[in-house]
mmCIF file of C-alpha atoms and ligand atoms in Angstrom:
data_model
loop_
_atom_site.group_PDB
_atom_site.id
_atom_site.type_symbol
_atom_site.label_atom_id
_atom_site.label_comp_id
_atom_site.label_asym_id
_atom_site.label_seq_id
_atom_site.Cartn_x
_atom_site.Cartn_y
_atom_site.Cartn_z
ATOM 1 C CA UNK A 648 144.038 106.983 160.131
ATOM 2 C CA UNK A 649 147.511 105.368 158.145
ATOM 3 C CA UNK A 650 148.541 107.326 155.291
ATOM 4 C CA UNK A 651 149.052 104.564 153.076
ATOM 5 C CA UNK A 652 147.756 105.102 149.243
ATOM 6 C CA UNK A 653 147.335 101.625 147.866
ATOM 7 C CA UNK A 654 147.343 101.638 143.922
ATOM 8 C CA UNK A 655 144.301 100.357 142.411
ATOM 9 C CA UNK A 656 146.306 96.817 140.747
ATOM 10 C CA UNK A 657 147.791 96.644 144.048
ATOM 11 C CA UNK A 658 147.511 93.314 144.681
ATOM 12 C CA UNK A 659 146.717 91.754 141.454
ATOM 13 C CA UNK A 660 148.080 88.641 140.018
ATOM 14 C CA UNK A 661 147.981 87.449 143.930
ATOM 15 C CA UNK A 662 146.098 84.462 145.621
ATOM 16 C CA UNK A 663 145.318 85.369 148.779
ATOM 17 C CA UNK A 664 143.719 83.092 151.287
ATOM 18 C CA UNK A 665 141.389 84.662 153.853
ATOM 19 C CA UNK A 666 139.723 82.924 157.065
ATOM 20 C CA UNK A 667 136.816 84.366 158.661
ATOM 21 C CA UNK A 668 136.080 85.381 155.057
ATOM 22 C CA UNK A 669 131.947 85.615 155.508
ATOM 23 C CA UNK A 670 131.708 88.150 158.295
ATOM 24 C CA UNK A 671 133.264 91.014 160.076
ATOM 25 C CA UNK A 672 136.585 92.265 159.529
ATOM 26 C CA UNK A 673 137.569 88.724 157.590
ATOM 27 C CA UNK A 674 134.692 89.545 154.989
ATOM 28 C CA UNK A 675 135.734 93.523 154.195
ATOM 29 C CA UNK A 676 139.263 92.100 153.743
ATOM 30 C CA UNK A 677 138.354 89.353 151.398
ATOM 31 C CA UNK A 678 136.304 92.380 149.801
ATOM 32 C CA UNK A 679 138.867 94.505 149.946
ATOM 33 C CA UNK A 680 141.821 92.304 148.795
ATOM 34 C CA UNK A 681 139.530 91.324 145.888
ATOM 35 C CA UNK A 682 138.589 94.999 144.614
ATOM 36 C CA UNK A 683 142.533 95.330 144.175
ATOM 37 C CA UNK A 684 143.089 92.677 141.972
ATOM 38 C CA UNK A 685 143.630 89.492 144.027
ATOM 39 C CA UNK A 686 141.925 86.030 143.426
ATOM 40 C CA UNK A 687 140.466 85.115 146.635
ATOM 41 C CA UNK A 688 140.386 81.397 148.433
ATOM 42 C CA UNK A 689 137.256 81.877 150.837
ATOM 43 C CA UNK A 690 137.517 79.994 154.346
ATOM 44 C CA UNK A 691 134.695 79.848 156.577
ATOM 45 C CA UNK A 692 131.971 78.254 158.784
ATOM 46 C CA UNK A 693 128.967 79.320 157.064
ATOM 47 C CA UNK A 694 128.277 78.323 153.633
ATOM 48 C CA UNK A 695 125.394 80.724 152.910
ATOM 49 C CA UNK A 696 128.133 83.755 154.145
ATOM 50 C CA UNK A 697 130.765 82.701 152.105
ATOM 51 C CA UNK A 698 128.634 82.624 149.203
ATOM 52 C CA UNK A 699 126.975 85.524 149.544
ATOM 53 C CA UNK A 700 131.066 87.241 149.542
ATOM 54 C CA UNK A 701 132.061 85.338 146.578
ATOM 55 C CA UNK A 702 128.475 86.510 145.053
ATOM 56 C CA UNK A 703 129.755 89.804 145.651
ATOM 57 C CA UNK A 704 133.205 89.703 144.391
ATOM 58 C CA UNK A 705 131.840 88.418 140.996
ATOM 59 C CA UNK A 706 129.729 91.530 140.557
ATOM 60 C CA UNK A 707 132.763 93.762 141.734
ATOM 61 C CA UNK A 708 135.430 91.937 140.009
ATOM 62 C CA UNK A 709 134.267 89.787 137.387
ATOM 63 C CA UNK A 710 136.163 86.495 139.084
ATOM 64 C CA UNK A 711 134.591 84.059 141.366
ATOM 65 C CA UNK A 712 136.425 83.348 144.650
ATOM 66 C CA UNK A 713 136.863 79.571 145.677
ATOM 67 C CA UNK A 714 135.035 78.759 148.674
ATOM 68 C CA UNK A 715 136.048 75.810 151.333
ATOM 69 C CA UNK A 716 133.641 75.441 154.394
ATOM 70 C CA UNK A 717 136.194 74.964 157.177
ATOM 71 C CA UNK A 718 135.072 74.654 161.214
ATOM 72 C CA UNK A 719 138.287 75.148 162.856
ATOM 73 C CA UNK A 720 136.766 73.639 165.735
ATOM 74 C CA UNK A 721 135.979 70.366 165.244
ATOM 75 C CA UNK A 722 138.343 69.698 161.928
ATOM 76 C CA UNK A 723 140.915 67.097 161.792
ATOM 77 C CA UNK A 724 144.105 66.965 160.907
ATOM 78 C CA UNK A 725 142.944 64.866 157.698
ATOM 79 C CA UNK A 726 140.535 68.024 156.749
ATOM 80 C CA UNK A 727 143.418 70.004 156.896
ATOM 81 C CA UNK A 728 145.962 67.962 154.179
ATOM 82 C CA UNK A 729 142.722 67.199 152.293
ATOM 83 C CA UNK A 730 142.160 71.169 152.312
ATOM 84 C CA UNK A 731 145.346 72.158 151.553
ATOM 85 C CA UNK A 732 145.626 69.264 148.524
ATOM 86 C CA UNK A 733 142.459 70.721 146.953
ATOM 87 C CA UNK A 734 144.029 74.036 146.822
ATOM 88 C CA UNK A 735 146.866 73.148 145.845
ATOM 89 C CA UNK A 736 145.550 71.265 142.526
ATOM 90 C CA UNK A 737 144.277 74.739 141.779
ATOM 91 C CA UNK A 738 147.242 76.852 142.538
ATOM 92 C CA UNK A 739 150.879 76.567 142.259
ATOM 93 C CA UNK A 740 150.995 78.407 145.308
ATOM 94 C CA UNK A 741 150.149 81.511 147.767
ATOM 95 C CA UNK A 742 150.777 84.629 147.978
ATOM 96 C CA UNK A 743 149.451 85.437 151.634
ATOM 97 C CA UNK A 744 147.185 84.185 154.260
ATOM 98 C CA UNK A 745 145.139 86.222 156.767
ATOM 99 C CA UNK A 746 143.646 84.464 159.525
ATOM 100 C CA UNK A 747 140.767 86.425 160.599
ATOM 101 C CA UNK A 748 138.370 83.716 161.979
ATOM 102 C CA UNK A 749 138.278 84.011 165.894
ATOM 103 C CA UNK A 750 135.990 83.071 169.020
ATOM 104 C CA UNK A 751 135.560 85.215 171.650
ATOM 105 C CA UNK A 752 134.397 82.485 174.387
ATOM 106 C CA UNK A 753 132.879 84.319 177.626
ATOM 107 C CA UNK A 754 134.195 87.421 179.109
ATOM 108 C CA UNK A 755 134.011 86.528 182.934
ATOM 109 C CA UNK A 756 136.639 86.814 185.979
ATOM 110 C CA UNK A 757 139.190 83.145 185.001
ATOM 111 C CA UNK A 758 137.357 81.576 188.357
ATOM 112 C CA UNK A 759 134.284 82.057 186.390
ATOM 113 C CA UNK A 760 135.970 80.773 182.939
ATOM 114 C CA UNK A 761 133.910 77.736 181.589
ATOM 115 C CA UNK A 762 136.366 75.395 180.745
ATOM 116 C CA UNK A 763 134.358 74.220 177.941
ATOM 117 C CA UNK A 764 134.497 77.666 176.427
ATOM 118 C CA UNK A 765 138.244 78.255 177.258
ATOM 119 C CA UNK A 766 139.123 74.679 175.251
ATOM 120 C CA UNK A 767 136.682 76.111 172.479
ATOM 121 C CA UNK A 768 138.343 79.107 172.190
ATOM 122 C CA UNK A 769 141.830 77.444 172.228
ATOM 123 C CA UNK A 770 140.666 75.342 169.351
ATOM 124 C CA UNK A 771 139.452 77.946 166.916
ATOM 125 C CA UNK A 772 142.545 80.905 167.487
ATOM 126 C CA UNK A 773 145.413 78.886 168.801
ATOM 127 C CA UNK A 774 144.888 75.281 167.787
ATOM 128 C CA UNK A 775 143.011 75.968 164.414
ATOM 129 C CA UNK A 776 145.285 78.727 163.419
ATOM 130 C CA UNK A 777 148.361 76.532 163.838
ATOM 131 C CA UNK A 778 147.017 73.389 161.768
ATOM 132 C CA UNK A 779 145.691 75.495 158.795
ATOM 133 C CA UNK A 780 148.953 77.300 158.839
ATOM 134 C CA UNK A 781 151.133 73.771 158.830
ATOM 135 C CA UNK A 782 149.316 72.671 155.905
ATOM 136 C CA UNK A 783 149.610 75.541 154.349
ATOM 137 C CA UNK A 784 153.107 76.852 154.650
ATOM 138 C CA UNK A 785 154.278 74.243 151.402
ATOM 139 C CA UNK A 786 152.036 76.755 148.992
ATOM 140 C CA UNK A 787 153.406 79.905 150.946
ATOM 141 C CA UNK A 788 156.844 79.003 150.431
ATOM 142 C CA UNK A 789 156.663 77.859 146.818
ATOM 143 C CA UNK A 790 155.737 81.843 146.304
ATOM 144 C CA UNK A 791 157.851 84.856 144.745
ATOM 145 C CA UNK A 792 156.928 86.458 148.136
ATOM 146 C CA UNK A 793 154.479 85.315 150.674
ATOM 147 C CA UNK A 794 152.866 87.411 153.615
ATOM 148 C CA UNK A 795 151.152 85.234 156.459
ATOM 149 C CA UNK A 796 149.453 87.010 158.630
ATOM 150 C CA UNK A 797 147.686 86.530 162.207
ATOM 151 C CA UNK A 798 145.224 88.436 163.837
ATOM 152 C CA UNK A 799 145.942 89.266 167.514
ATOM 153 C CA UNK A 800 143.998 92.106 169.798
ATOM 154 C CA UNK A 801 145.522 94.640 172.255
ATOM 155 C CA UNK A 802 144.235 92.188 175.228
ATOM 156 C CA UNK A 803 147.629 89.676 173.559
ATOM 157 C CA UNK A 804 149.759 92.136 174.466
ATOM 158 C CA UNK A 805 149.193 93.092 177.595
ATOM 159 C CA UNK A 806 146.542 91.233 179.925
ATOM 160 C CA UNK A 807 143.167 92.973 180.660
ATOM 161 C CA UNK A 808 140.497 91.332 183.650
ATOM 162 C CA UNK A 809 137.637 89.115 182.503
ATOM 163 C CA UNK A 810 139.323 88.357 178.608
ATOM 164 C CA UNK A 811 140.039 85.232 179.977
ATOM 165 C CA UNK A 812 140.925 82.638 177.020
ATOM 166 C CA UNK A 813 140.298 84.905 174.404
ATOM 167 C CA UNK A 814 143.303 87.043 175.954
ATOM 168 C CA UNK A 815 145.474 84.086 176.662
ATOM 169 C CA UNK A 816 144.992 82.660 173.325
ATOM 170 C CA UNK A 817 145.770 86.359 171.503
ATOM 171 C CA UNK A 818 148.857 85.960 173.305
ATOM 172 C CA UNK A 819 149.727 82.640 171.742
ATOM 173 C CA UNK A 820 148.829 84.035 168.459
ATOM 174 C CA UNK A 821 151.841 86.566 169.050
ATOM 175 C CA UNK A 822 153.911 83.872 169.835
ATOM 176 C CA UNK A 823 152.783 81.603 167.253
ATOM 177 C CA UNK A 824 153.923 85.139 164.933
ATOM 178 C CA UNK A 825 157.336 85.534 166.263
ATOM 179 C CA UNK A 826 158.052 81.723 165.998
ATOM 180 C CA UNK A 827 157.210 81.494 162.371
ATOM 181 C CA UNK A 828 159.090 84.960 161.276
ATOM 182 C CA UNK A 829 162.356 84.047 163.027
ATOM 183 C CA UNK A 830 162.240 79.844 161.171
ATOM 184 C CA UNK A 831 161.604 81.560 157.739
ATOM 185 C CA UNK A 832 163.476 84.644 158.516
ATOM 186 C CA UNK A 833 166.170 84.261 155.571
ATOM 187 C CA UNK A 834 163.129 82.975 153.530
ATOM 188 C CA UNK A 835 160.856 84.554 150.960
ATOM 189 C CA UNK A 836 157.563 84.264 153.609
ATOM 190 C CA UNK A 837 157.227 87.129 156.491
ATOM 191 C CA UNK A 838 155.183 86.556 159.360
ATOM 192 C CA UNK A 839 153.278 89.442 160.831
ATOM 193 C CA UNK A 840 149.747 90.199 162.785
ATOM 194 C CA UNK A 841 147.442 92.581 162.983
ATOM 195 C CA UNK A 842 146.083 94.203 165.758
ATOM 196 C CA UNK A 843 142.309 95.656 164.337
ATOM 197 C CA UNK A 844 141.759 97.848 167.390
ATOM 198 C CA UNK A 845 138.017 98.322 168.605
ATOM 199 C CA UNK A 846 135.677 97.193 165.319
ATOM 200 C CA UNK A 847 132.162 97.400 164.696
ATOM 201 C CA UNK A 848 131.757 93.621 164.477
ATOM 202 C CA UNK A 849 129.520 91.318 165.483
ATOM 203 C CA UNK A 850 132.133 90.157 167.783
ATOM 204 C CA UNK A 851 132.905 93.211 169.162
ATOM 205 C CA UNK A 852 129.210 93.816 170.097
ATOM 206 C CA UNK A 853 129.441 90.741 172.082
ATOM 207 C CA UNK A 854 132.528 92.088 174.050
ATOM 208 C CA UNK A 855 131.238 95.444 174.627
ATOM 209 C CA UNK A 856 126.944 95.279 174.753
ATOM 210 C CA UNK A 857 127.016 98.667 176.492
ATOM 211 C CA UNK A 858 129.288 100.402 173.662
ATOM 212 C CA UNK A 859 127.687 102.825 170.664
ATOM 213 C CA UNK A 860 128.553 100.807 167.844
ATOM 214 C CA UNK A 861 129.171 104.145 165.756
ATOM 215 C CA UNK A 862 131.969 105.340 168.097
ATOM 216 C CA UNK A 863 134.317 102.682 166.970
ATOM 217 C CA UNK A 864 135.655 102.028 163.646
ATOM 218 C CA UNK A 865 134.253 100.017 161.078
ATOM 219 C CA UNK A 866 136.322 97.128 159.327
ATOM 220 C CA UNK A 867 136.512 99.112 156.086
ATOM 221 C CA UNK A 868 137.897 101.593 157.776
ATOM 222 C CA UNK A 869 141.152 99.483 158.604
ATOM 223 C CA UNK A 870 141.945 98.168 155.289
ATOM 224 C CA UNK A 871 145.263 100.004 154.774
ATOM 225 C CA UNK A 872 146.909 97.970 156.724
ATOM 226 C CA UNK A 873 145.566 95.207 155.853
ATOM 227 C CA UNK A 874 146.199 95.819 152.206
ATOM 228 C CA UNK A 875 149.934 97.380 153.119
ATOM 229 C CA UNK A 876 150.694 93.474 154.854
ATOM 230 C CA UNK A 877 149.571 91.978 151.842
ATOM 231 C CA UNK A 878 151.330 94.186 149.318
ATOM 232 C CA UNK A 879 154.788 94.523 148.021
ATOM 233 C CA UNK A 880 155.159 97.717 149.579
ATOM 234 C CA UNK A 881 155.109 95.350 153.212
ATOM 235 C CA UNK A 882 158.188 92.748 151.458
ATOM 236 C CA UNK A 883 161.248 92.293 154.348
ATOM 237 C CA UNK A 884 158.696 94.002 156.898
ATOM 238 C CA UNK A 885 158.440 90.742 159.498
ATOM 239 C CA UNK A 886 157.708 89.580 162.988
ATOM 240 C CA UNK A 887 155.923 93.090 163.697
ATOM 241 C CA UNK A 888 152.403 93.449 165.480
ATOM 242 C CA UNK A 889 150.937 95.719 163.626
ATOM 243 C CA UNK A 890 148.549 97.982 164.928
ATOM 244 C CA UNK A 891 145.469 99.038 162.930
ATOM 245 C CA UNK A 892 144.427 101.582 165.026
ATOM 246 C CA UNK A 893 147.704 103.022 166.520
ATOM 247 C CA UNK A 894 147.459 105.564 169.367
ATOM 248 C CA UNK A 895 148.558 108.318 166.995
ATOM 249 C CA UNK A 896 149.284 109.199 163.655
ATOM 250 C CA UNK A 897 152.255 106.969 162.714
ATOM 251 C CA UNK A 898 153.833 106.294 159.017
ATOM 252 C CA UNK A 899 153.706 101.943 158.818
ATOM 253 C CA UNK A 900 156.754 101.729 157.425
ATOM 254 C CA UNK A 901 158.319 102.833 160.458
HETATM 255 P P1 NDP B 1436 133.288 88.315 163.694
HETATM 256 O O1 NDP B 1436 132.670 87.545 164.808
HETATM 257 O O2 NDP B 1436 132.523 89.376 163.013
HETATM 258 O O3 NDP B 1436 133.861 87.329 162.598
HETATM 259 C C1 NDP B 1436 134.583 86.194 162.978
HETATM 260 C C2 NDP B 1436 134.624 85.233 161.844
HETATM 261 O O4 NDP B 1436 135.271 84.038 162.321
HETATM 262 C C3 NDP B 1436 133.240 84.839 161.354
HETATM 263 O O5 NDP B 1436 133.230 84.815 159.945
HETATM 264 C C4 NDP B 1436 133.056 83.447 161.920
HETATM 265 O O6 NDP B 1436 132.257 82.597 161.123
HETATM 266 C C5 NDP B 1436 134.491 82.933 161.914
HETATM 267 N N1 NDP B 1436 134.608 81.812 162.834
HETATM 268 C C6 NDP B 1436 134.288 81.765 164.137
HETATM 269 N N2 NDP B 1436 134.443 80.529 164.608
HETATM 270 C C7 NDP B 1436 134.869 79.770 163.572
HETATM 271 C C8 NDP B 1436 135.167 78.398 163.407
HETATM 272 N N3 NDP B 1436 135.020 77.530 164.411
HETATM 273 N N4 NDP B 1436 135.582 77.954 162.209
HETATM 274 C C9 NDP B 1436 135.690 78.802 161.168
HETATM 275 N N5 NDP B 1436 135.398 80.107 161.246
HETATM 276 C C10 NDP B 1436 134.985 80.586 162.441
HETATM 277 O O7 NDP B 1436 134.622 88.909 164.347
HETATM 278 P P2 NDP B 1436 135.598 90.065 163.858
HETATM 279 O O8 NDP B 1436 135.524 90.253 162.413
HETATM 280 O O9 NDP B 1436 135.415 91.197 164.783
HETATM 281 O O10 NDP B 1436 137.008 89.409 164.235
HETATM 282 C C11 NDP B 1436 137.982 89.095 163.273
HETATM 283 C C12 NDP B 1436 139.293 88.891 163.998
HETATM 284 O O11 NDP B 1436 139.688 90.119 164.606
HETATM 285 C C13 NDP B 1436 139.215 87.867 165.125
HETATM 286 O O12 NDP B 1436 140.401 87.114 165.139
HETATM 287 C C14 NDP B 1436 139.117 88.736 166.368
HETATM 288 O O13 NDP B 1436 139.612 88.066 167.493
HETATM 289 C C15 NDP B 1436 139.974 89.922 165.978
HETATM 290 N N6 NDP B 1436 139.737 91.162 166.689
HETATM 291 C C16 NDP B 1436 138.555 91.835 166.545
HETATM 292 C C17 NDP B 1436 138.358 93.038 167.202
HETATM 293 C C18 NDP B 1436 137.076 93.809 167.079
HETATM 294 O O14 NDP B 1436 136.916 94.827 167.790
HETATM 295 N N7 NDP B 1436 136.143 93.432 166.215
HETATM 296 C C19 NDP B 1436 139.406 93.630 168.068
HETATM 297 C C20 NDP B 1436 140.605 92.840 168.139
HETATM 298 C C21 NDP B 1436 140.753 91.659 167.467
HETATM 299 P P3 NDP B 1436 130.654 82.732 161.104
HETATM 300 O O15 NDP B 1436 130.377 83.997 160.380
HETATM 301 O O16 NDP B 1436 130.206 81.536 160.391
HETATM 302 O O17 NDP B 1436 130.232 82.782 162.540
#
């Protein structure tokens, strides 16, 4: 576990922007970010799921999240500027992003890979990723201090049999990462990711059916770092993969 005691106004007077915001990991950060003080810009597939998070930020929080209903698989370019102009007649500007949506495609030998799937796959975490970010980096910029922040997996760093697309396109994400910190790198916006490490997700059940889901770590149990990325505590701190579950005991500031 991180030592890392996150104040209780941690992150408030922030707009943070979460993807992936109605389930798994995405939805405990959006949680998360919001039970610290930041106003929260939902992004997701599924309407009722979003709501149901903004429902429960209002009774934790007293604010209601906004809520956009994005499929970064079939949007267009258009959606994108149109999404980012909505937001943008609401706020001056953000604070951080965390891109948390993701597809896991099939797990199978690449022979096997359905190339359906693999295009899918690169859609939603490479392709998706990179037009929401475009669009957004104007309101990330016009920030004090930004944070934008990718997800990646341990299979992006180093290649594992049968992850197929879902590997390859966790490796993009890093590079996608390392790109964007080194442009803005004597800017006010670092560029980091986050690695969650084995969660009890829906998504992670899919990967690993044979797995007890209570030997792995739950997504509330990785919110330090994902509130340390997002706080001032992480300013300067860019172009790292962070790791949420690192091997051993490690201070994150290191
Ligand atoms: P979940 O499957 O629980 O959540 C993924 C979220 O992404 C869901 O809210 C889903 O929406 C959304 N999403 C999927 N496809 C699209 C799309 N086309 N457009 C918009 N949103 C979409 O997964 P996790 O929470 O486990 O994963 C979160 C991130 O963490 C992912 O990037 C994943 O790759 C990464 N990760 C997870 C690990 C784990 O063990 N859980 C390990 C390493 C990395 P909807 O709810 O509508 O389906």
């Amino acid at each position: 576990m991180l030592h890392y005691q996150p104040k209780q106004d941690l992150l408030s007077g922030k707009t943070l922007l979460v993807t992936g915001a109605g389930d798994g990991i995405g939805r405990e950060a959006a949680l998360t970010y919001a039970r610290f003080g930041a106003s929260l810009i939902l992004i997701g597939r599924t309407l009722h799921k979003l709501q149901s998070v903004s429902q429960e930020i209002e009774q934790l929080t007293g604010k209601s999240a906004d809520i956009y209903v994005l499929d970064l698989l079939t949007a267009t370019h258009q959606e994108y500027t149109e999404l980012a102009q909505s937001i943008a007649q609401k706020h001056a500007y953000l604070d951080g992003v965390l891109h948390s949506a993701g597809l896991l495609g099939v797990v199978s030998p690449i022979i096997e890979q359905p190339v359906v799937e693999w295009h899918e796959v690169m859609q939603v975490n490479v392709n998706g990723a990179f037009m929401l970010t475009q669009v957004l980096l104007p309101l990330l910029l016009k920030a004090p201090n930004a944070s934008l922040v990718f997800t990646s997996s341990s299979v992006g760093k180093q290649g594992r049999a049968e992850w197929g697309a879902y590997s390859v396109s966790k490796f993009a994400t890093e590079g996608l990462m390392q790109i964007l910190s080194e442009e803005y790198k004597n800017s006010s916006l670092r560029v980091n990711c986050i690695n969650p490490g084995r969660t009890r997700t829906s998504m992670r059940a899919s990967a690993a059916p044979n797995e007890d889901p209570m030997t792995i770590k739950t997504p509330a149990d990785i919110m330090p770092i994902y509130l340390y990325v997002m706080s001032d505590d992480s300013l300067r701190k860019t172009g790292i993969s962070f790791d949420a579950q690192p091997a051993r005991n490690v201070n994150i500031t290191e």
